[in-house]
Short mmCIF file of C-alpha atoms in Angstrom, two decimals:
data_model
loop_
_atom_site.label_atom_id
_atom_site.label_comp_id
_atom_site.label_asym_id
_atom_site.label_seq_id
_atom_site.Cartn_x
_atom_site.Cartn_y
_atom_site.Cartn_z
CA MET A 1 -0.16 -0.12 0.33
CA LYS A 2 2.77 2.41 0.61
CA PHE A 3 4.57 1.27 -1.90
CA ASN A 4 1.89 1.69 -4.55
CA ALA A 5 0.95 5.64 -3.06
CA MET A 6 4.61 6.43 -3.40
CA THR A 7 4.53 5.02 -6.91
CA ALA A 8 1.63 7.56 -8.04
CA VAL A 9 3.58 9.93 -5.99
CA ALA A 10 6.54 9.43 -8.38
CA ALA A 11 4.44 9.21 -11.55
CA LEU A 12 3.03 12.78 -10.38
CA MET A 13 6.17 14.60 -10.47
CA LEU A 14 7.17 12.73 -13.47
CA ALA A 15 4.18 14.27 -15.04
CA VAL A 16 4.38 17.62 -14.18
CA PRO A 17 7.31 19.51 -15.25
CA GLY A 18 7.82 22.75 -14.07
CA VAL A 19 7.70 22.73 -9.94
CA ALA A 20 11.02 23.85 -10.07
CA SER A 21 12.73 25.79 -8.01
CA ALA A 22 15.04 27.11 -10.78
CA GLY A 23 12.72 27.97 -13.80
CA PRO A 24 13.84 30.38 -16.35
CA ASP A 25 13.81 33.78 -15.30
CA ASP A 26 12.27 36.63 -16.72
CA ASP A 27 14.55 39.37 -17.77
CA THR A 28 14.09 41.03 -21.31
CA LEU A 29 17.03 40.77 -24.10
CA VAL A 30 17.16 44.28 -25.89
CA ILE A 31 20.79 43.65 -28.06
CA ASN A 32 22.62 47.31 -28.07
CA GLY A 33 20.18 49.12 -26.31
CA GLU A 34 18.34 49.02 -29.43
CA THR A 35 17.60 45.19 -30.67
CA GLU A 36 14.44 43.79 -28.76
CA MET A 37 14.06 40.55 -29.28
CA THR A 38 11.32 38.13 -28.41
CA THR A 39 12.63 35.51 -26.30
CA LYS A 40 9.34 34.12 -25.14
CA ALA A 41 6.30 33.36 -27.40
CA PRO A 42 3.37 31.66 -27.74
CA VAL A 43 3.37 27.81 -28.06
CA PRO A 44 3.34 26.94 -32.23
CA ALA A 45 0.19 25.00 -33.35
CA HIS A 46 2.17 21.95 -33.72
CA MET A 47 2.78 21.29 -30.23
CA GLU A 48 -0.46 22.51 -28.33
CA ASP A 49 -1.08 19.23 -27.06
CA LEU A 50 2.33 19.51 -25.12
CA PRO A 51 2.10 20.30 -21.33
CA MET A 52 3.92 23.44 -21.97
CA ASP A 53 2.83 27.19 -21.75
CA GLN A 54 5.30 29.07 -23.91
CA ILE A 55 8.69 28.85 -25.72
CA MET A 56 11.55 30.53 -24.63
CA SER A 57 14.92 31.13 -25.62
CA GLY A 58 17.84 29.26 -24.02
CA TRP A 59 18.91 33.01 -22.98
CA HIS A 60 16.54 32.32 -19.82
CA PHE A 61 18.37 29.88 -18.45
CA ARG A 62 21.85 31.32 -18.40
CA SER A 63 23.12 33.30 -15.12
CA ASP A 64 22.91 37.17 -15.31
CA GLU A 65 26.77 37.23 -16.21
CA THR A 66 26.49 35.41 -19.19
CA GLN A 67 23.56 36.73 -20.43
CA ALA A 68 24.74 40.15 -20.40
CA LEU A 69 27.72 39.05 -22.75
CA GLU A 70 24.81 38.58 -25.71
CA MET A 71 23.54 42.29 -24.67
CA ASP A 72 26.23 44.03 -26.17
CA ASP A 73 27.82 42.93 -29.38
CA PHE A 74 31.26 44.16 -28.02
CA ASP A 75 31.00 42.02 -25.04
CA ASN A 76 29.89 39.00 -27.39
CA PRO A 77 32.85 37.11 -28.53
CA GLY A 78 30.62 35.68 -31.54
CA MET A 79 30.74 38.56 -33.00
CA ILE A 80 34.44 38.10 -33.71
CA PHE A 81 33.50 35.18 -35.73
CA VAL A 82 31.00 37.31 -37.88
CA ASP A 83 33.86 39.70 -38.54
CA ALA A 84 35.69 36.47 -39.81
CA GLY A 85 32.50 35.24 -41.67
CA ILE A 86 32.99 38.61 -43.75
CA ASP A 87 36.33 38.05 -44.76
CA GLN A 88 35.06 34.52 -46.60
CA TRP A 89 32.55 36.23 -47.64
CA ASN A 90 34.32 38.72 -49.75
CA ALA A 91 37.41 36.20 -50.34
CA VAL A 92 37.28 34.86 -53.97
CA GLU A 93 37.78 31.11 -54.17
CA GLY A 94 37.24 27.97 -56.59
CA SER A 95 37.61 27.62 -60.58
CA GLU A 96 34.46 30.00 -61.29
CA GLY A 97 36.57 33.29 -59.75
CA ASN A 98 33.53 34.09 -57.46
CA SER A 99 32.93 34.90 -53.98
CA CYS A 100 30.04 34.83 -52.19
CA ALA A 101 30.01 38.66 -52.85
CA SER A 102 30.06 38.41 -56.68
CA CYS A 103 26.36 37.18 -56.75
CA HIS A 104 25.03 38.38 -53.78
CA GLU A 105 26.98 41.73 -52.61
CA GLY A 106 26.73 42.66 -49.42
CA PRO A 107 25.68 40.48 -46.54
CA ASP A 108 23.03 42.60 -45.97
CA SER A 109 21.32 40.40 -48.71
CA MET A 110 21.03 37.76 -46.55
CA THR A 111 17.99 39.06 -44.30
CA GLY A 112 15.75 36.79 -43.59
CA VAL A 113 17.22 33.68 -44.96
CA ARG A 114 18.33 32.10 -41.40
CA ALA A 115 15.34 32.37 -40.03
CA VAL A 116 13.10 30.14 -42.40
CA TYR A 117 15.94 27.83 -42.74
CA PRO A 118 15.95 24.22 -42.72
CA LYS A 119 13.42 24.36 -45.35
CA TRP A 120 12.56 22.39 -48.80
CA ASP A 121 14.63 22.95 -52.01
CA GLU A 122 12.75 22.27 -54.84
CA GLU A 123 16.00 21.72 -57.24
CA ALA A 124 17.70 19.59 -54.75
CA GLY A 125 14.26 17.76 -53.99
CA GLU A 126 14.95 17.61 -50.26
CA VAL A 127 14.98 19.74 -47.25
CA GLN A 128 18.29 21.85 -46.93
CA THR A 129 20.05 23.53 -43.83
CA LEU A 130 21.63 26.66 -44.20
CA ALA A 131 25.23 24.95 -44.06
CA MET A 132 23.74 22.65 -46.72
CA GLN A 133 22.74 25.48 -48.76
CA ILE A 134 26.07 27.36 -47.83
CA ASN A 135 28.08 24.40 -49.40
CA ASP A 136 25.76 23.70 -52.64
CA CYS A 137 26.88 27.37 -53.40
CA ARG A 138 30.94 26.90 -53.01
CA GLU A 139 30.28 23.19 -54.83
CA ASN A 140 28.18 24.66 -57.63
CA ASN A 141 28.81 28.60 -58.16
CA MET A 142 32.30 28.91 -57.21
CA GLY A 143 33.82 25.58 -57.81
CA ALA A 144 35.35 25.89 -54.26
CA GLU A 145 35.83 23.27 -51.72
CA PRO A 146 32.82 22.47 -49.29
CA TYR A 147 33.54 23.44 -46.15
CA LYS A 148 33.28 21.09 -43.70
CA TYR A 149 30.05 20.59 -41.99
CA THR A 150 30.74 21.38 -38.31
CA SER A 151 33.98 23.32 -39.17
CA GLY A 152 34.91 26.83 -37.93
CA GLN A 153 34.98 28.37 -41.22
CA MET A 154 30.76 27.32 -41.55
CA ALA A 155 30.39 28.38 -37.96
CA ASN A 156 31.54 31.69 -39.21
CA MET A 157 29.92 31.89 -42.01
CA GLU A 158 26.34 30.90 -40.55
CA ALA A 159 26.95 34.07 -37.36
CA LEU A 160 27.13 36.07 -40.51
CA ILE A 161 24.45 34.95 -42.14
CA SER A 162 22.12 34.37 -39.14
CA VAL A 163 23.26 38.25 -37.54
CA GLN A 164 21.30 39.52 -40.90
CA SER A 165 18.16 38.55 -39.31
CA ARG A 166 18.39 38.97 -35.42
CA GLY A 167 15.48 39.84 -34.19
CA MET A 168 13.33 38.40 -36.92
CA PRO A 169 10.86 35.53 -36.09
CA VAL A 170 12.05 31.77 -36.76
CA ASN A 171 9.53 30.53 -38.98
CA VAL A 172 10.46 27.40 -40.61
CA ALA A 173 7.55 25.53 -42.57
CA ILE A 174 6.86 21.67 -41.97
CA ASP A 175 3.50 21.10 -44.05
CA GLY A 176 4.06 20.51 -47.62
CA PRO A 177 7.05 18.95 -49.03
CA ALA A 178 8.98 19.30 -45.63
CA LYS A 179 6.44 17.03 -43.79
CA GLU A 180 7.76 13.86 -44.30
CA THR A 181 11.18 15.45 -42.97
CA TRP A 182 9.74 17.14 -40.15
CA GLU A 183 7.94 13.95 -39.16
CA LYS A 184 11.16 11.77 -39.27
CA GLY A 185 12.83 14.59 -36.94
CA LYS A 186 9.85 14.36 -34.68
CA GLU A 187 10.21 10.32 -34.08
CA LEU A 188 13.97 11.14 -33.58
CA TYR A 189 13.40 14.23 -30.65
CA TYR A 190 11.41 11.48 -29.18
CA THR A 191 13.37 8.25 -29.16
CA ARG A 192 15.15 7.35 -26.48
CA THR A 193 18.92 6.65 -27.67
CA GLY A 194 21.99 4.71 -26.01
CA GLN A 195 22.95 3.12 -22.69
CA LEU A 196 20.98 5.76 -20.69
CA GLU A 197 17.94 5.65 -22.56
CA LEU A 198 17.43 9.19 -22.66
CA SER A 199 15.50 11.41 -25.62
CA CYS A 200 15.55 15.17 -26.49
CA ALA A 201 12.75 15.19 -24.82
CA ASN A 202 13.51 13.84 -21.90
CA CYS A 203 15.53 16.72 -20.61
CA HIS A 204 14.30 19.46 -22.48
CA GLU A 205 10.46 19.32 -23.05
CA ASP A 206 9.79 17.09 -19.56
CA ASN A 207 12.55 18.73 -17.54
CA TYR A 208 13.31 22.60 -18.75
CA GLY A 209 14.10 24.51 -15.82
CA MET A 210 15.66 21.53 -13.44
CA MET A 211 18.91 21.33 -12.46
CA ILE A 212 20.61 18.19 -13.62
CA ARG A 213 23.98 18.09 -11.16
CA ALA A 214 25.03 21.85 -12.26
CA ASP A 215 23.50 22.11 -15.44
CA HIS A 216 20.02 24.21 -15.63
CA LEU A 217 18.17 22.68 -18.55
CA SER A 218 16.78 24.93 -21.16
CA GLN A 219 13.78 23.84 -23.87
CA GLY A 220 16.79 23.14 -26.41
CA GLN A 221 15.92 25.80 -28.81
CA ILE A 222 18.09 26.26 -31.58
CA ASN A 223 16.81 29.89 -32.61
CA GLY A 224 20.63 31.11 -31.01
CA PHE A 225 23.00 29.35 -33.16
CA PRO A 226 25.27 29.31 -33.74
CA THR A 227 26.14 29.74 -30.21
CA TYR A 228 29.11 30.76 -28.79
CA ARG A 229 29.59 28.40 -25.95
CA LEU A 230 31.88 29.62 -22.87
CA LYS A 231 32.78 26.42 -22.10
CA ASN A 232 35.31 25.81 -25.19
CA ALA A 233 35.53 29.03 -26.11
CA LYS A 234 34.19 29.03 -30.05
CA LEU A 235 31.49 28.93 -32.22
CA ASN A 236 29.66 26.21 -31.89
CA THR A 237 27.09 24.61 -34.98
CA VAL A 238 23.52 22.60 -34.17
CA HIS A 239 24.81 19.62 -35.62
CA ALA A 240 27.84 19.63 -33.25
CA ARG A 241 25.91 20.05 -30.19
CA PHE A 242 23.16 17.38 -31.42
CA LYS A 243 25.92 15.37 -31.55
CA GLY A 244 27.67 16.08 -28.56
CA CYS A 245 24.17 15.44 -26.54
CA VAL A 246 23.79 12.05 -28.50
CA ARG A 247 26.63 11.07 -27.04
CA ASP A 248 26.24 11.62 -23.80
CA THR A 249 23.14 9.29 -23.76
CA ARG A 250 25.94 7.04 -24.03
CA ALA A 251 24.55 6.43 -27.73
CA GLU A 252 26.25 6.00 -31.03
CA THR A 253 25.75 9.56 -32.39
CA TYR A 254 24.43 10.73 -35.68
CA LYS A 255 26.97 12.04 -38.30
CA PRO A 256 26.59 16.01 -38.60
CA GLY A 257 24.80 16.60 -41.95
CA SER A 258 23.29 13.35 -42.08
CA ASP A 259 19.58 12.92 -43.06
CA GLU A 260 18.91 12.01 -39.55
CA PHE A 261 20.53 15.16 -37.83
CA VAL A 262 19.09 17.35 -41.10
CA ALA A 263 15.10 16.24 -40.14
CA LEU A 264 15.79 16.93 -36.54
CA GLU A 265 17.17 20.19 -37.10
CA LEU A 266 14.06 21.27 -38.89
CA TYR A 267 11.73 19.77 -35.91
CA VAL A 268 13.75 21.25 -33.41
CA ALA A 269 13.78 24.77 -35.39
CA SER A 270 10.07 23.98 -35.74
CA ARG A 271 9.99 23.87 -31.77
CA GLY A 272 10.94 27.71 -31.93
CA ASN A 273 8.53 29.05 -34.36
CA GLY A 274 8.01 32.69 -33.08
CA LEU A 275 11.15 33.25 -30.98
CA SER A 276 13.83 35.96 -32.54
CA VAL A 277 16.94 34.60 -34.62
CA GLU A 278 19.86 35.08 -31.74
CA GLY A 279 22.40 33.78 -33.45
CA PRO A 280 25.25 34.19 -32.45
CA SER A 281 24.24 33.90 -29.19
CA VAL A 282 26.46 33.48 -25.92
CA ARG A 283 25.87 30.35 -23.65
CA ASN A 284 27.46 28.48 -21.09
CA MET B 1 36.82 -35.02 -18.14
CA LYS B 2 32.89 -35.26 -17.86
CA LEU B 3 33.13 -36.46 -14.16
CA SER B 4 35.34 -33.72 -13.34
CA THR B 5 32.92 -30.65 -15.02
CA THR B 6 29.98 -32.50 -13.09
CA LEU B 7 32.19 -32.41 -9.80
CA LEU B 8 33.03 -29.03 -10.27
CA VAL B 9 29.50 -28.11 -10.83
CA ALA B 10 28.10 -29.72 -7.99
CA ALA B 11 31.14 -28.10 -6.09
CA THR B 12 30.22 -24.45 -6.67
CA LEU B 13 26.22 -25.81 -6.05
CA THR B 14 27.14 -26.82 -2.62
CA ALA B 15 29.40 -23.88 -2.35
CA GLY B 16 26.14 -21.58 -2.18
CA ALA B 17 25.22 -18.24 -4.00
CA ALA B 18 27.93 -16.39 -2.43
CA GLN B 19 30.71 -18.13 -4.66
CA ALA B 20 28.67 -18.55 -7.39
CA GLY B 21 29.46 -15.07 -9.04
CA PRO B 22 27.04 -12.44 -9.64
CA VAL B 23 23.53 -13.05 -10.83
CA ALA B 24 23.85 -11.61 -14.65
CA PRO B 25 21.66 -8.82 -16.01
CA GLY B 26 19.94 -10.68 -18.09
CA ASP B 27 19.21 -13.39 -15.05
CA VAL B 28 17.53 -10.82 -13.18
CA GLU B 29 14.29 -11.75 -11.39
CA PHE B 30 11.80 -8.97 -11.20
CA GLY B 31 8.79 -8.82 -8.94
CA GLU B 32 5.34 -7.95 -9.94
CA TYR B 33 6.09 -4.15 -9.03
CA GLY B 34 9.53 -4.26 -10.12
CA GLU B 35 11.27 -5.28 -7.10
CA VAL B 36 14.47 -8.06 -6.53
CA THR B 37 14.25 -9.87 -3.35
CA GLU B 38 17.94 -11.88 -4.04
CA SER B 39 20.97 -9.99 -3.36
CA LEU B 40 22.43 -9.72 -6.96
CA THR B 41 26.42 -10.82 -5.34
CA GLY B 42 25.18 -12.37 -2.08
CA THR B 43 27.76 -10.52 -0.69
CA PRO B 44 26.46 -7.88 1.62
CA GLY B 45 26.52 -3.98 0.91
CA ASP B 46 29.01 -1.33 1.72
CA PRO B 47 27.14 1.37 2.67
CA GLU B 48 30.48 3.75 2.59
CA ASN B 49 31.38 2.46 -0.68
CA GLY B 50 27.43 3.20 -2.32
CA ALA B 51 27.96 6.63 -1.18
CA LYS B 52 30.77 7.23 -3.34
CA VAL B 53 29.60 5.62 -6.19
CA MET B 54 26.10 8.11 -5.62
CA LYS B 55 28.03 10.82 -5.88
CA THR B 56 31.28 10.30 -8.45
CA LYS B 57 30.28 11.52 -11.50
CA SER B 58 32.45 8.71 -13.53
CA ILE B 59 30.65 5.97 -11.74
CA GLY B 60 26.96 6.51 -10.54
CA ASN B 61 26.33 10.05 -10.45
CA CYS B 62 23.11 9.29 -8.46
CA ILE B 63 22.96 13.13 -7.39
CA SER B 64 23.14 14.40 -11.00
CA CYS B 65 19.23 13.83 -10.63
CA HIS B 66 18.89 13.24 -6.63
CA LYS B 67 18.87 15.60 -3.37
CA VAL B 68 20.40 13.37 -0.68
CA THR B 69 21.36 15.48 2.69
CA ALA B 70 23.67 12.81 3.37
CA LEU B 71 25.76 13.49 0.21
CA ASN B 72 26.23 17.17 0.74
CA ASP B 73 29.62 17.08 0.64
CA ALA B 74 29.48 16.67 -2.94
CA PRO B 75 28.18 19.62 -4.77
CA PHE B 76 25.62 20.45 -7.13
CA HIS B 77 23.15 18.24 -6.20
CA GLY B 78 20.13 17.66 -9.73
CA GLU B 79 16.26 17.91 -8.86
CA ILE B 80 15.22 15.13 -12.02
CA GLY B 81 13.77 12.85 -9.62
CA PRO B 82 13.01 12.76 -5.90
CA PRO B 83 15.14 13.30 -3.21
CA LEU B 84 16.10 10.36 -1.66
CA ASP B 85 16.34 11.64 2.20
CA GLY B 86 13.96 8.95 3.66
CA ALA B 87 14.29 6.75 1.03
CA ALA B 88 14.37 3.78 3.37
CA ASP B 89 11.54 4.71 4.74
CA ARG B 90 9.64 4.48 1.71
CA TRP B 91 11.47 1.52 0.17
CA GLY B 92 12.41 -1.84 1.35
CA GLU B 93 15.78 -3.52 -0.07
CA ALA B 94 13.81 -5.83 -2.72
CA GLU B 95 12.39 -2.33 -4.03
CA LEU B 96 15.34 -0.45 -4.00
CA ARG B 97 17.54 -3.12 -6.11
CA GLY B 98 14.78 -3.27 -8.36
CA ILE B 99 14.42 0.71 -8.97
CA LEU B 100 18.18 0.64 -9.23
CA ALA B 101 18.54 -2.05 -11.51
CA ASN B 102 15.82 -1.84 -14.55
CA ALA B 103 13.44 1.17 -12.88
CA LYS B 104 11.38 1.42 -15.57
CA LYS B 105 10.16 -2.26 -14.24
CA THR B 106 8.75 -0.09 -11.12
CA PHE B 107 8.10 2.97 -12.86
CA PRO B 108 7.19 2.67 -16.60
CA GLY B 109 8.14 5.37 -18.93
CA THR B 110 10.81 6.90 -16.04
CA MET B 111 13.76 8.43 -17.51
CA MET B 112 15.76 7.14 -14.63
CA PRO B 113 18.52 5.11 -16.76
CA ALA B 114 18.47 1.00 -15.81
CA TYR B 115 21.66 0.30 -13.97
CA TYR B 116 21.92 -3.46 -14.52
CA LYS B 117 20.70 -3.84 -18.18
CA VAL B 118 22.93 -4.92 -21.14
CA GLU B 119 20.55 -5.31 -23.76
CA GLY B 120 17.09 -3.67 -25.57
CA PHE B 121 18.90 -0.26 -26.38
CA VAL B 122 18.24 2.05 -29.33
CA ARG B 123 22.02 2.90 -30.69
CA PRO B 124 23.82 1.73 -27.65
CA GLY B 125 27.37 3.32 -28.07
CA ASN B 126 31.17 2.73 -26.85
CA ALA B 127 30.81 4.84 -23.42
CA TYR B 128 30.88 8.44 -24.15
CA THR B 129 32.74 8.20 -27.32
CA GLY B 130 29.94 8.86 -29.59
CA LYS B 131 30.84 5.62 -31.42
CA ALA B 132 29.04 2.37 -31.68
CA ALA B 133 29.26 -0.43 -29.09
CA GLU B 134 31.75 -3.02 -29.40
CA GLY B 135 30.74 -6.17 -28.31
CA GLU B 136 28.42 -6.63 -25.27
CA LEU B 137 27.75 -3.44 -23.23
CA ASP B 138 29.19 -3.66 -19.42
CA PRO B 139 25.89 -2.56 -16.79
CA LEU B 140 26.44 0.82 -15.67
CA LEU B 141 27.29 -0.13 -12.18
CA THR B 142 28.28 -3.99 -11.12
CA ALA B 143 26.23 -6.12 -9.07
CA GLN B 144 28.32 -5.34 -5.95
CA GLN B 145 28.21 -1.56 -7.05
CA ILE B 146 24.17 -2.23 -6.65
CA GLU B 147 24.69 -3.53 -3.73
CA ASP B 148 26.45 -0.93 -2.46
CA VAL B 149 24.27 1.52 -3.02
CA VAL B 150 21.40 -0.60 -1.89
CA ALA B 151 22.81 -0.55 1.29
CA PHE B 152 23.56 3.51 1.84
CA LEU B 153 20.43 4.22 0.43
CA SER B 154 18.78 1.68 3.41
CA THR B 155 20.58 3.98 6.05
CA LEU B 156 18.79 7.05 4.57
CA LYS B 157 15.49 7.37 7.20
CA TYR B 158 14.23 10.36 8.80
CA GLU B 159 14.93 10.50 12.44
CA ASP B 160 11.52 10.19 14.41
#
């Protein structure tokens, strides 16, 4: 009897996330004193059945000190990589004698792009991430070598393109031809992998706001990528982060750029539809 | 040859469970509510080592998810799972052993990993390398470590 009662209590605790003592904070993110960011937004329609009352940027789950680093571009170490991205943007590479600027002029021509990726590419007949589109351009329009998927150069270019959309709402399409990939990503999100048998949802849907050892679990939103992490003092790509998370379940990871991670990126991005594009963000 | 094998088996049986080696992960018998009545080793658990297993990141790392006042010398206790103060008031040894070996038998769908299980995983890896597992997996804790943690948890009683 006592045992059954405890089972019920434990089940209740599992079923009600958000009874945390250390929840997300209520601070407001304004960058450079002028760009007001949407860091909390209504739950997207496709998530309405979930026990969440709003979606939140990972920024809310970090300390005041870490948060402050993202509030001014002179303090944000990620902006150094944006500068490196500008150099790459203007560099002529490959057999065709082109740079990014040859076709696209200034980086500001990329305004709005980050917000809608990953997206269906009609010509390729597949969902493409921003990284895939960058390499598609390099290989086919520049005759240049592709960047390695999670390399520093790729992260720099993603940061440069992301910052052009900073403050715009994430708005990836999940219907039409993208639906199949999105469904696959959703399945992966809920698959418990590895010897620890943990899914993305175990931590980032069921237990966000809670402490796991010294880490404050966020919703696992990716609107802030690429992300400068104090932990490794570099800019981190989404797929590198996915890989680290899956590895930490004691699982065989998927490869960056794999169909699985592309699908997962689309699904996770869609869970942040409505949050501002924040890249390059600062996290710990 | 055959005779000596038979003798060896007979000798092992006579010597009893303590000398027969630990119960293999696949042979653990769970009761109706996920409890495991039999000791996995036949050797009484060492509560002191159980405490060490619970607070050491590279071993059990239980405090990653559970608060335990008696382990406050180790920093940063998590809050994913229920606090374990008074655990022995709520659960007997068999229940504790079962929850540690495979908590999903007691709490279906729980996030808690199974610490004495070696099969039935999706994409099992080679520890934390991100690479595929090679050969048979070891359980997350040894049979004796499970017994040690059971012994430690059995000391967690509220004073009355």
